[in-house]
Short mmCIF file of C-alpha atoms and ligand atoms in Angstrom, two decimals:
data_model
loop_
_atom_site.label_atom_id
_atom_site.label_comp_id
_atom_site.label_asym_id
_atom_site.label_seq_id
_atom_site.Cartn_x
_atom_site.Cartn_y
_atom_site.Cartn_z
CA MET T 1 -69.73 39.83 -40.28
CA ASN T 2 -71.64 38.08 -37.26
CA LYS T 3 -70.99 38.99 -33.64
CA LYS T 4 -69.42 35.88 -32.78
CA PHE T 5 -66.75 36.42 -35.65
CA ILE T 6 -66.21 40.05 -34.29
CA LYS T 7 -65.58 38.78 -30.83
CA LYS T 8 -63.17 36.05 -31.78
CA LYS T 9 -61.36 38.65 -33.79
CA LEU T 10 -61.26 41.00 -30.95
CA LEU T 11 -60.02 38.38 -28.53
CA ILE T 12 -57.04 37.40 -31.09
CA SER T 13 -56.26 41.07 -31.33
CA ILE T 14 -56.23 41.66 -27.61
CA THR T 15 -54.17 38.46 -26.91
CA PHE T 16 -51.64 39.50 -29.62
CA ALA T 17 -51.42 42.87 -28.27
CA LEU T 18 -50.59 41.45 -24.94
CA LEU T 19 -47.99 39.06 -26.23
CA SER T 20 -46.17 41.73 -28.17
CA SER T 21 -46.19 44.09 -25.24
CA GLN T 22 -44.43 41.27 -23.37
CA VAL T 23 -42.09 40.79 -26.04
CA ASN T 24 -41.05 44.61 -25.92
CA ALA T 25 -40.79 44.57 -22.23
CA ASN T 26 -38.05 41.83 -22.56
CA LYS T 27 -35.29 43.45 -24.24
CA PHE T 28 -33.39 45.89 -22.11
CA GLU T 29 -34.02 49.36 -23.60
CA GLY T 30 -31.71 52.49 -23.51
CA LEU T 31 -28.56 50.35 -23.54
CA ALA T 32 -27.43 50.98 -27.16
CA ASP T 33 -29.29 54.24 -28.24
CA THR T 34 -26.06 55.07 -30.07
CA PRO T 35 -23.87 52.23 -31.57
CA PRO T 36 -21.83 50.42 -28.79
CA MET T 37 -18.04 51.36 -28.82
CA GLY T 38 -15.46 49.03 -27.48
CA TRP T 39 -12.77 46.45 -27.96
CA ASN T 40 -12.90 42.70 -28.47
CA SER T 41 -10.30 40.06 -28.35
CA TRP T 42 -10.98 37.80 -31.41
CA ASN T 43 -9.44 39.63 -34.31
CA THR T 44 -5.91 39.75 -32.91
CA PHE T 45 -5.59 36.96 -30.25
CA ALA T 46 -8.35 34.33 -31.39
CA CYS T 47 -8.50 31.81 -28.48
CA ASP T 48 -5.04 32.89 -26.97
CA ILE T 49 -6.54 35.02 -24.14
CA ASN T 50 -5.89 35.41 -20.38
CA GLU T 51 -6.79 37.72 -17.53
CA ASP T 52 -3.51 39.72 -17.64
CA LEU T 53 -3.97 40.37 -21.52
CA ILE T 54 -7.64 41.64 -20.78
CA LYS T 55 -6.39 43.81 -17.90
CA GLU T 56 -3.86 45.37 -19.87
CA MET T 57 -6.26 46.30 -22.71
CA ALA T 58 -8.38 47.84 -20.09
CA ASP T 59 -5.62 49.82 -18.78
CA VAL T 60 -4.67 51.10 -22.13
CA MET T 61 -8.12 51.86 -23.34
CA VAL T 62 -7.93 54.36 -20.58
CA SER T 63 -4.33 55.63 -20.95
CA SER T 64 -4.60 55.90 -24.82
CA GLY T 65 -7.47 58.37 -24.64
CA MET T 66 -9.88 55.76 -26.27
CA LYS T 67 -12.29 55.73 -23.14
CA GLU T 68 -12.29 59.51 -23.32
CA ALA T 69 -13.22 59.24 -27.17
CA GLY T 70 -16.19 57.19 -26.17
CA TYR T 71 -14.98 53.58 -26.06
CA GLU T 72 -16.68 51.72 -23.33
CA TYR T 73 -16.79 47.84 -23.47
CA ILE T 74 -13.83 45.42 -22.93
CA ASN T 75 -15.15 42.24 -24.60
CA LEU T 76 -13.84 38.66 -24.38
CA ASP T 77 -14.61 36.68 -27.28
CA ASP T 78 -14.49 32.81 -27.58
CA CYS T 79 -12.29 30.55 -25.34
CA TRP T 80 -12.49 32.08 -21.96
CA HIS T 81 -14.50 29.05 -20.98
CA GLY T 82 -13.67 26.20 -18.56
CA LYS T 83 -16.04 23.31 -17.93
CA ARG T 84 -19.59 23.32 -16.25
CA ASP T 85 -19.61 22.52 -12.55
CA LYS T 86 -21.57 19.42 -11.28
CA ASN T 87 -24.80 21.76 -11.10
CA GLY T 88 -24.25 22.90 -14.68
CA PHE T 89 -22.92 26.37 -14.01
CA ILE T 90 -20.27 27.40 -16.49
CA GLN T 91 -16.76 28.15 -15.14
CA VAL T 92 -13.86 30.02 -16.64
CA ASP T 93 -10.65 28.40 -17.82
CA SER T 94 -8.74 28.53 -14.45
CA LYS T 95 -5.45 28.30 -15.95
CA ARG T 96 -5.96 31.51 -18.15
CA PHE T 97 -8.22 33.24 -15.66
CA PRO T 98 -6.84 32.23 -12.33
CA SER T 99 -8.51 35.13 -10.39
CA GLY T 100 -11.91 34.14 -11.76
CA MET T 101 -14.47 36.15 -13.96
CA LYS T 102 -15.90 38.36 -11.08
CA ALA T 103 -12.37 39.62 -10.26
CA LEU T 104 -11.68 40.47 -13.80
CA SER T 105 -15.11 42.12 -14.18
CA ASP T 106 -14.27 44.18 -10.87
CA TYR T 107 -10.98 45.28 -12.48
CA VAL T 108 -12.69 46.44 -15.69
CA HIS T 109 -15.35 48.24 -13.81
CA SER T 110 -12.81 49.97 -11.61
CA LYS T 111 -11.53 51.57 -14.76
CA GLY T 112 -14.97 53.01 -15.53
CA LEU T 113 -15.41 50.54 -18.36
CA LYS T 114 -17.86 47.70 -18.93
CA ILE T 115 -17.13 44.18 -19.53
CA GLY T 116 -18.61 41.75 -22.35
CA ILE T 117 -18.52 37.96 -22.67
CA TYR T 118 -19.15 35.46 -25.59
CA SER T 119 -21.28 32.44 -25.82
CA ASP T 120 -22.88 30.46 -28.52
CA ALA T 121 -26.52 29.27 -29.21
CA GLY T 122 -25.33 25.74 -30.02
CA ASP T 123 -23.93 22.94 -27.91
CA LYS T 124 -20.42 24.29 -28.63
CA THR T 125 -18.98 27.39 -29.48
CA CYS T 126 -17.00 28.00 -32.86
CA GLY T 127 -13.92 27.28 -30.80
CA GLY T 128 -15.22 24.12 -29.53
CA LYS T 129 -15.96 25.30 -25.71
CA PRO T 130 -19.35 24.75 -24.08
CA GLY T 131 -22.32 26.35 -25.73
CA SER T 132 -25.41 27.73 -24.07
CA ASN T 133 -27.99 25.46 -25.67
CA GLY T 134 -30.22 24.00 -22.89
CA PHE T 135 -28.34 26.21 -20.26
CA GLU T 136 -29.55 29.85 -21.39
CA TYR T 137 -31.04 30.72 -17.95
CA GLN T 138 -28.22 29.27 -15.88
CA ASP T 139 -25.67 30.99 -18.12
CA ALA T 140 -27.51 34.31 -18.06
CA LEU T 141 -27.64 33.91 -14.20
CA GLN T 142 -23.89 33.09 -14.18
CA TYR T 143 -23.10 36.36 -16.33
CA ALA T 144 -25.24 38.45 -13.93
CA ARG T 145 -23.41 37.13 -10.78
CA TRP T 146 -20.17 38.16 -12.68
CA ASP T 147 -21.71 41.69 -13.45
CA ILE T 148 -21.22 41.12 -17.19
CA ASP T 149 -22.64 44.06 -19.26
CA TYR T 150 -22.64 42.84 -22.88
CA LEU T 151 -22.95 39.19 -24.60
CA LYS T 152 -21.92 38.39 -27.95
CA TYR T 153 -24.09 35.29 -28.82
CA ASP T 154 -22.63 33.14 -31.74
CA TRP T 155 -24.23 30.70 -34.19
CA CYS T 156 -21.89 27.58 -34.58
CA ASN T 157 -23.13 24.03 -34.12
CA THR T 158 -26.87 25.08 -34.24
CA GLU T 159 -27.90 22.59 -37.16
CA ASN T 160 -31.30 21.96 -35.58
CA LEU T 161 -32.03 25.25 -34.12
CA ASN T 162 -34.40 28.13 -35.25
CA ALA T 163 -32.34 31.44 -34.98
CA GLU T 164 -35.10 33.65 -34.06
CA GLY T 165 -36.32 31.31 -31.21
CA ALA T 166 -32.78 30.62 -29.97
CA TYR T 167 -31.92 34.31 -29.71
CA ARG T 168 -35.34 35.06 -28.11
CA THR T 169 -34.54 32.51 -25.74
CA MET T 170 -31.31 34.05 -24.63
CA ARG T 171 -32.87 37.40 -24.55
CA ASP T 172 -35.73 36.02 -22.10
CA ALA T 173 -32.93 34.39 -20.04
CA LEU T 174 -31.06 37.90 -19.71
CA ALA T 175 -34.23 39.47 -18.81
CA SER T 176 -34.96 37.10 -16.09
CA SER T 177 -31.51 37.52 -14.55
CA LYS T 178 -32.34 41.20 -14.24
CA ARG T 179 -28.92 42.46 -15.05
CA PRO T 180 -28.92 44.94 -18.10
CA VAL T 181 -26.94 43.38 -20.92
CA VAL T 182 -26.42 44.46 -24.29
CA LEU T 183 -27.23 41.47 -26.71
CA SER T 184 -25.07 41.10 -29.75
CA MET T 185 -26.39 38.62 -32.14
CA CYS T 186 -23.76 36.82 -34.30
CA GLU T 187 -25.40 34.60 -36.70
CA TRP T 188 -23.52 36.12 -39.83
CA GLY T 189 -26.91 37.46 -41.35
CA ASP T 190 -27.85 33.81 -42.50
CA ASN T 191 -31.29 34.09 -41.18
CA LYS T 192 -31.66 37.82 -42.10
CA PRO T 193 -31.80 38.88 -38.34
CA TRP T 194 -32.64 42.43 -39.57
CA LEU T 195 -36.20 41.19 -40.27
CA TRP T 196 -36.86 39.89 -36.66
CA GLY T 197 -34.04 40.93 -34.42
CA LYS T 198 -35.15 44.55 -33.37
CA ASP T 199 -37.08 43.35 -30.27
CA ILE T 200 -34.48 40.63 -29.33
CA GLY T 201 -31.05 42.25 -29.54
CA HIS T 202 -29.05 45.47 -29.75
CA LEU T 203 -26.97 44.65 -32.73
CA TRP T 204 -26.77 41.82 -35.34
CA ARG T 205 -24.03 40.68 -37.47
CA THR T 206 -24.79 41.19 -41.24
CA THR T 207 -21.99 39.16 -42.69
CA GLY T 208 -19.49 36.41 -42.13
CA ASP T 209 -16.03 37.28 -40.41
CA ILE T 210 -14.11 40.22 -41.41
CA ILE T 211 -10.32 40.05 -42.41
CA ASP T 212 -7.82 42.83 -42.60
CA CYS T 213 -7.48 43.34 -46.26
CA TRP T 214 -8.92 46.03 -48.67
CA ASP T 215 -11.05 43.72 -51.08
CA CYS T 216 -10.46 40.14 -50.86
CA GLU T 217 -12.35 36.93 -49.91
CA VAL T 218 -10.44 34.22 -47.97
CA ASP T 219 -11.87 30.84 -48.50
CA HIS T 220 -11.73 28.49 -45.43
CA GLY T 221 -13.51 25.72 -46.96
CA THR T 222 -17.07 25.74 -45.51
CA TRP T 223 -17.02 29.47 -44.96
CA SER T 224 -15.06 32.78 -46.04
CA SER T 225 -13.93 35.85 -44.26
CA TRP T 226 -14.25 39.19 -46.19
CA GLY T 227 -12.22 42.22 -46.72
CA ILE T 228 -13.41 45.87 -46.13
CA MET T 229 -15.04 46.22 -49.73
CA ARG T 230 -16.66 43.04 -49.59
CA ILE T 231 -18.29 43.76 -46.31
CA LEU T 232 -19.35 47.33 -47.38
CA ASP T 233 -21.12 45.78 -50.43
CA MET T 234 -23.06 43.41 -48.43
CA GLN T 235 -24.73 46.05 -46.58
CA ASP T 236 -26.84 47.07 -49.42
CA GLY T 237 -30.47 47.25 -48.67
CA LEU T 238 -30.06 47.02 -45.00
CA ARG T 239 -29.87 50.54 -43.75
CA LYS T 240 -33.53 50.90 -43.24
CA TYR T 241 -33.49 48.34 -40.65
CA ALA T 242 -30.98 50.07 -38.30
CA GLY T 243 -31.71 52.74 -35.83
CA PRO T 244 -31.30 53.64 -32.06
CA GLY T 245 -31.15 50.37 -29.99
CA HIS T 246 -30.88 48.04 -32.89
CA TRP T 247 -28.04 48.27 -35.36
CA ASN T 248 -26.46 46.45 -38.16
CA ASP T 249 -23.18 45.09 -37.28
CA PRO T 250 -20.69 44.65 -40.28
CA ASP T 251 -18.20 43.02 -37.72
CA MET T 252 -15.38 44.25 -35.35
CA MET T 253 -12.86 46.44 -36.87
CA GLU T 254 -9.35 45.68 -38.22
CA VAL T 255 -7.95 49.03 -37.83
CA GLY T 256 -4.24 48.99 -36.63
CA ASN T 257 -3.71 45.51 -37.91
CA SER T 258 -2.13 44.97 -41.25
CA MET T 259 -3.79 47.43 -43.85
CA THR T 260 -2.20 50.75 -44.87
CA VAL T 261 -3.04 54.05 -42.91
CA ASN T 262 -5.25 55.12 -45.77
CA GLU T 263 -7.16 51.85 -45.76
CA ASP T 264 -7.60 52.00 -42.11
CA ARG T 265 -8.84 55.63 -42.24
CA ALA T 266 -11.23 54.55 -44.92
CA HIS T 267 -12.41 51.53 -42.90
CA PHE T 268 -13.05 53.52 -39.87
CA SER T 269 -14.89 56.20 -41.73
CA ILE T 270 -17.13 53.72 -43.48
CA TRP T 271 -17.99 52.06 -40.09
CA ALA T 272 -18.79 55.52 -38.83
CA MET T 273 -20.97 56.49 -41.60
CA LEU T 274 -22.84 53.10 -41.53
CA ALA T 275 -23.86 53.70 -37.92
CA SER T 276 -21.90 50.47 -37.27
CA PRO T 277 -20.80 49.34 -33.67
CA LEU T 278 -17.23 50.62 -33.37
CA ILE T 279 -15.49 47.60 -31.78
CA ALA T 280 -11.73 47.82 -32.12
CA GLY T 281 -9.93 44.44 -32.70
CA ASN T 282 -6.22 45.44 -32.66
CA ASP T 283 -3.51 44.97 -29.91
CA LEU T 284 -4.20 48.33 -28.19
CA ARG T 285 -0.79 48.00 -26.50
CA LYS T 286 1.10 48.04 -29.60
CA MET T 287 -0.86 50.52 -31.71
CA THR T 288 0.94 53.12 -33.81
CA ASP T 289 0.17 56.83 -33.45
CA GLU T 290 -1.50 56.71 -36.83
CA ALA T 291 -3.91 53.78 -35.56
CA LYS T 292 -4.59 55.57 -32.37
CA ALA T 293 -5.33 58.90 -34.21
CA ILE T 294 -7.74 57.14 -36.48
CA LEU T 295 -9.63 55.31 -33.66
CA THR T 296 -9.87 58.40 -31.51
CA ASN T 297 -10.79 60.91 -34.22
CA LYS T 298 -13.74 62.67 -32.17
CA ASN T 299 -15.13 64.30 -35.33
CA ILE T 300 -15.73 60.96 -37.09
CA ILE T 301 -16.83 59.26 -33.89
CA ALA T 302 -19.45 62.07 -33.55
CA LEU T 303 -20.98 61.09 -36.91
CA ASN T 304 -21.18 57.50 -35.74
CA GLN T 305 -22.68 58.51 -32.33
CA ASP T 306 -25.12 60.96 -33.85
CA LYS T 307 -28.49 60.79 -31.95
CA LEU T 308 -30.57 60.52 -35.14
CA GLY T 309 -29.01 57.12 -35.63
CA VAL T 310 -29.36 57.03 -39.35
CA GLN T 311 -27.10 54.98 -41.53
CA ALA T 312 -25.49 56.55 -44.45
CA PHE T 313 -26.61 55.89 -48.02
CA LYS T 314 -24.74 55.66 -51.32
CA TYR T 315 -25.86 58.61 -53.16
CA LYS T 316 -23.80 58.23 -56.50
CA VAL T 317 -21.19 56.01 -57.96
CA ALA T 318 -18.85 57.15 -60.69
CA GLY T 319 -16.22 54.35 -61.49
CA ASP T 320 -14.24 53.74 -58.36
CA ILE T 321 -15.61 56.78 -56.66
CA GLU T 322 -18.62 56.53 -54.39
CA TYR T 323 -20.33 59.46 -52.71
CA TRP T 324 -22.12 58.69 -49.29
CA PHE T 325 -24.27 61.05 -47.22
CA LYS T 326 -25.56 60.67 -43.65
CA PRO T 327 -28.21 62.89 -42.18
CA LEU T 328 -27.31 64.24 -38.62
CA ALA T 329 -29.48 65.36 -35.81
CA ASP T 330 -28.82 68.88 -36.13
CA LYS T 331 -29.83 69.06 -39.67
CA SER T 332 -26.23 69.12 -40.97
CA TRP T 333 -24.92 66.26 -43.27
CA ALA T 334 -22.00 64.03 -43.23
CA MET T 335 -20.42 63.25 -46.65
CA MET T 336 -17.83 60.65 -47.53
CA ILE T 337 -16.03 60.37 -50.87
CA LEU T 338 -14.72 56.89 -51.16
CA ASN T 339 -11.81 55.98 -53.70
CA ARG T 340 -12.16 52.13 -53.87
CA GLY T 341 -9.70 51.86 -56.84
CA ASP T 342 -5.96 51.43 -56.98
CA LYS T 343 -5.13 54.97 -58.56
CA ASP T 344 -5.50 58.48 -56.85
CA LYS T 345 -8.34 60.30 -58.43
CA GLU T 346 -8.99 63.95 -58.89
CA ILE T 347 -12.73 64.62 -58.43
CA THR T 348 -15.16 67.49 -59.22
CA PHE T 349 -18.51 67.69 -57.43
CA ASP T 350 -20.65 70.51 -58.55
CA TRP T 351 -23.15 71.02 -55.63
CA LYS T 352 -25.49 73.10 -57.69
CA GLU T 353 -26.47 70.21 -59.70
CA GLU T 354 -27.01 67.92 -56.81
CA GLN T 355 -30.17 67.25 -54.82
CA VAL T 356 -29.88 64.70 -51.87
CA VAL T 357 -32.89 63.08 -50.61
CA ASP T 358 -32.82 60.34 -48.08
CA GLU T 359 -35.58 57.97 -49.45
CA TYR T 360 -35.89 55.66 -46.51
CA PHE T 361 -36.41 58.30 -44.10
CA PRO T 362 -39.22 59.91 -43.39
CA ILE T 363 -38.77 59.09 -39.79
CA GLU T 364 -41.93 60.22 -38.01
CA GLY T 365 -42.96 62.11 -41.31
CA LYS T 366 -39.80 63.93 -41.62
CA LYS T 367 -37.93 63.94 -44.89
CA TYR T 368 -34.19 64.36 -45.02
CA LYS T 369 -33.18 66.30 -48.20
CA THR T 370 -31.02 69.18 -49.44
CA ASN T 371 -31.04 70.85 -52.56
CA PHE T 372 -27.45 72.62 -52.96
CA SER T 373 -28.79 75.13 -55.41
CA ASN T 374 -30.95 76.84 -52.71
CA SER T 375 -28.94 76.02 -49.48
CA ARG T 376 -25.51 76.87 -48.66
CA TYR T 377 -23.17 74.85 -46.44
CA GLN T 378 -19.84 75.39 -44.90
CA ILE T 379 -17.55 72.36 -45.54
CA THR T 380 -15.16 70.99 -42.81
CA ASP T 381 -12.96 68.40 -43.60
CA LEU T 382 -12.88 65.91 -40.63
CA TRP T 383 -9.66 64.18 -41.20
CA ASN T 384 -7.61 67.14 -42.11
CA LYS T 385 -9.31 69.21 -39.51
CA LYS T 386 -9.92 72.27 -41.64
CA GLN T 387 -12.58 74.27 -42.78
CA THR T 388 -12.34 74.53 -46.60
CA GLU T 389 -14.89 76.09 -48.72
CA THR T 390 -18.66 76.54 -48.82
CA THR T 391 -20.97 74.79 -51.29
CA HIS T 392 -21.36 77.90 -53.43
CA LYS T 393 -18.62 76.76 -55.83
CA ALA T 394 -17.90 73.36 -57.24
CA LEU T 395 -15.51 71.22 -54.98
CA SER T 396 -12.31 69.92 -56.79
CA VAL T 397 -10.29 67.50 -54.61
CA LYS T 398 -7.85 64.61 -54.80
CA VAL T 399 -8.99 61.36 -53.23
CA PRO T 400 -6.01 59.07 -52.60
CA ARG T 401 -6.37 55.36 -53.69
CA HIS T 402 -8.13 53.04 -50.98
CA ASP T 403 -8.86 56.15 -48.95
CA VAL T 404 -11.69 58.57 -48.15
CA ILE T 405 -12.49 62.32 -47.75
CA VAL T 406 -14.95 63.01 -44.97
CA TYR T 407 -16.85 66.33 -44.65
CA ARG T 408 -19.28 67.61 -42.36
CA LEU T 409 -21.71 70.21 -44.12
CA ASP T 410 -23.17 72.84 -41.77
CA LYS T 411 -25.94 74.95 -43.06
CA ILE T 412 -25.16 78.64 -43.51
CA VAL T 413 -27.98 80.69 -42.24
CA VAL T 414 -28.23 83.93 -43.98
CA ALA T 415 -29.47 86.80 -41.85
CA ASN T 416 -32.52 88.63 -43.02
CA LYS T 417 -31.74 92.16 -44.33
CA HIS T 418 -34.16 94.71 -43.01
C1 GLA I 1 -17.32 33.18 -35.26
C2 GLA I 1 -17.53 34.70 -35.08
C3 GLA I 1 -16.37 35.37 -34.90
C4 GLA I 1 -15.62 34.94 -33.60
C5 GLA I 1 -15.48 33.32 -33.63
C6 GLA I 1 -14.99 32.77 -32.35
O1 GLA I 1 -16.49 32.98 -36.20
O2 GLA I 1 -18.33 35.19 -36.27
O3 GLA I 1 -16.52 36.83 -34.72
O4 GLA I 1 -16.55 35.19 -32.57
O5 GLA I 1 -16.70 32.70 -34.09
O6 GLA I 1 -14.78 31.41 -32.46
#
């Protein structure tokens, strides 16, 4: 290799290092070290939103105990928009939001909550409202004037756009407005955002839209919406891309909408185990006690919010039964037994024959594994809130149809005998 060539290579590496350090500097860090938790208007209200509705949701988020359980964001989805003013600044729909977005934002903040907004990388949003294409910096500035904390950025009407470039532009625009904003990338997994999104946004949708059914596809012609089991299966292979600050997003939840209590419990547990954002999508004002109990189960939320930030993995499949494990920061494990099928099932799990190894994580050289024949764990059932057995004898339990059992496994330290 001659000197000139070495010099050239060095120059390229330095330029690249400088460019990539700039890239990292642009994303607001520390805003989503654990998966974001909140509420979003779309799943129940679609375009039919207004300021009173949003204020009521903020009120109920506090009075229901959801805020106390960790929910933080009140997110407006599509259709809050009016027109752009003569200088190009986006305005709210003044009929639906007569007090303006700043007043709404102040109200949400006065409740100790944060507020999110929605836009689209194309010329128009999915609901036909003005998109941000060509107005990214002005929109980011407007959101900052309104004290917005979270932006869901959609992907309708983007035929000639490059996804990575478009999301990067909005990230840079938000950075230049200086107000820390969580960037939720919503391009449905079409351009594999898990491969390039880590330095751009805090979460990225992995699938098309969710719908409140256990295992269905609803065909809308050019696109489909998907039930809980379909969305779960679409997460295969993605877990290694998620971690603190950058999460896979299997969409906002349908808990409390039309599914059975068992299905809602399973749906919520799956989202918790997948370290997915927990964004409720039901009418909080009308939720049943069962739906509230599911959404505010602090033991299940703790699995989701665990500092290690590692997604669960599918350990074993036996017919309709799936066994999932999630390593936790304090060296305990979460375990979920999912019954996808239409019949209740009695299962037996002989711990002594099982060795659980998390293949994707060595994180920083650490390997997460346990061999149940050497280590003993206390088993706590997180839905029935009781400590059952330890892992010294085989587990036998009935898992109802379309439901889960979720355990926390805490290692029992045997005292040294002297
Ligand atoms: C897309 C998104 C949904 C919702 C609608 C709004 O379909 O995936 O989550 O935001 O647009 O129009």
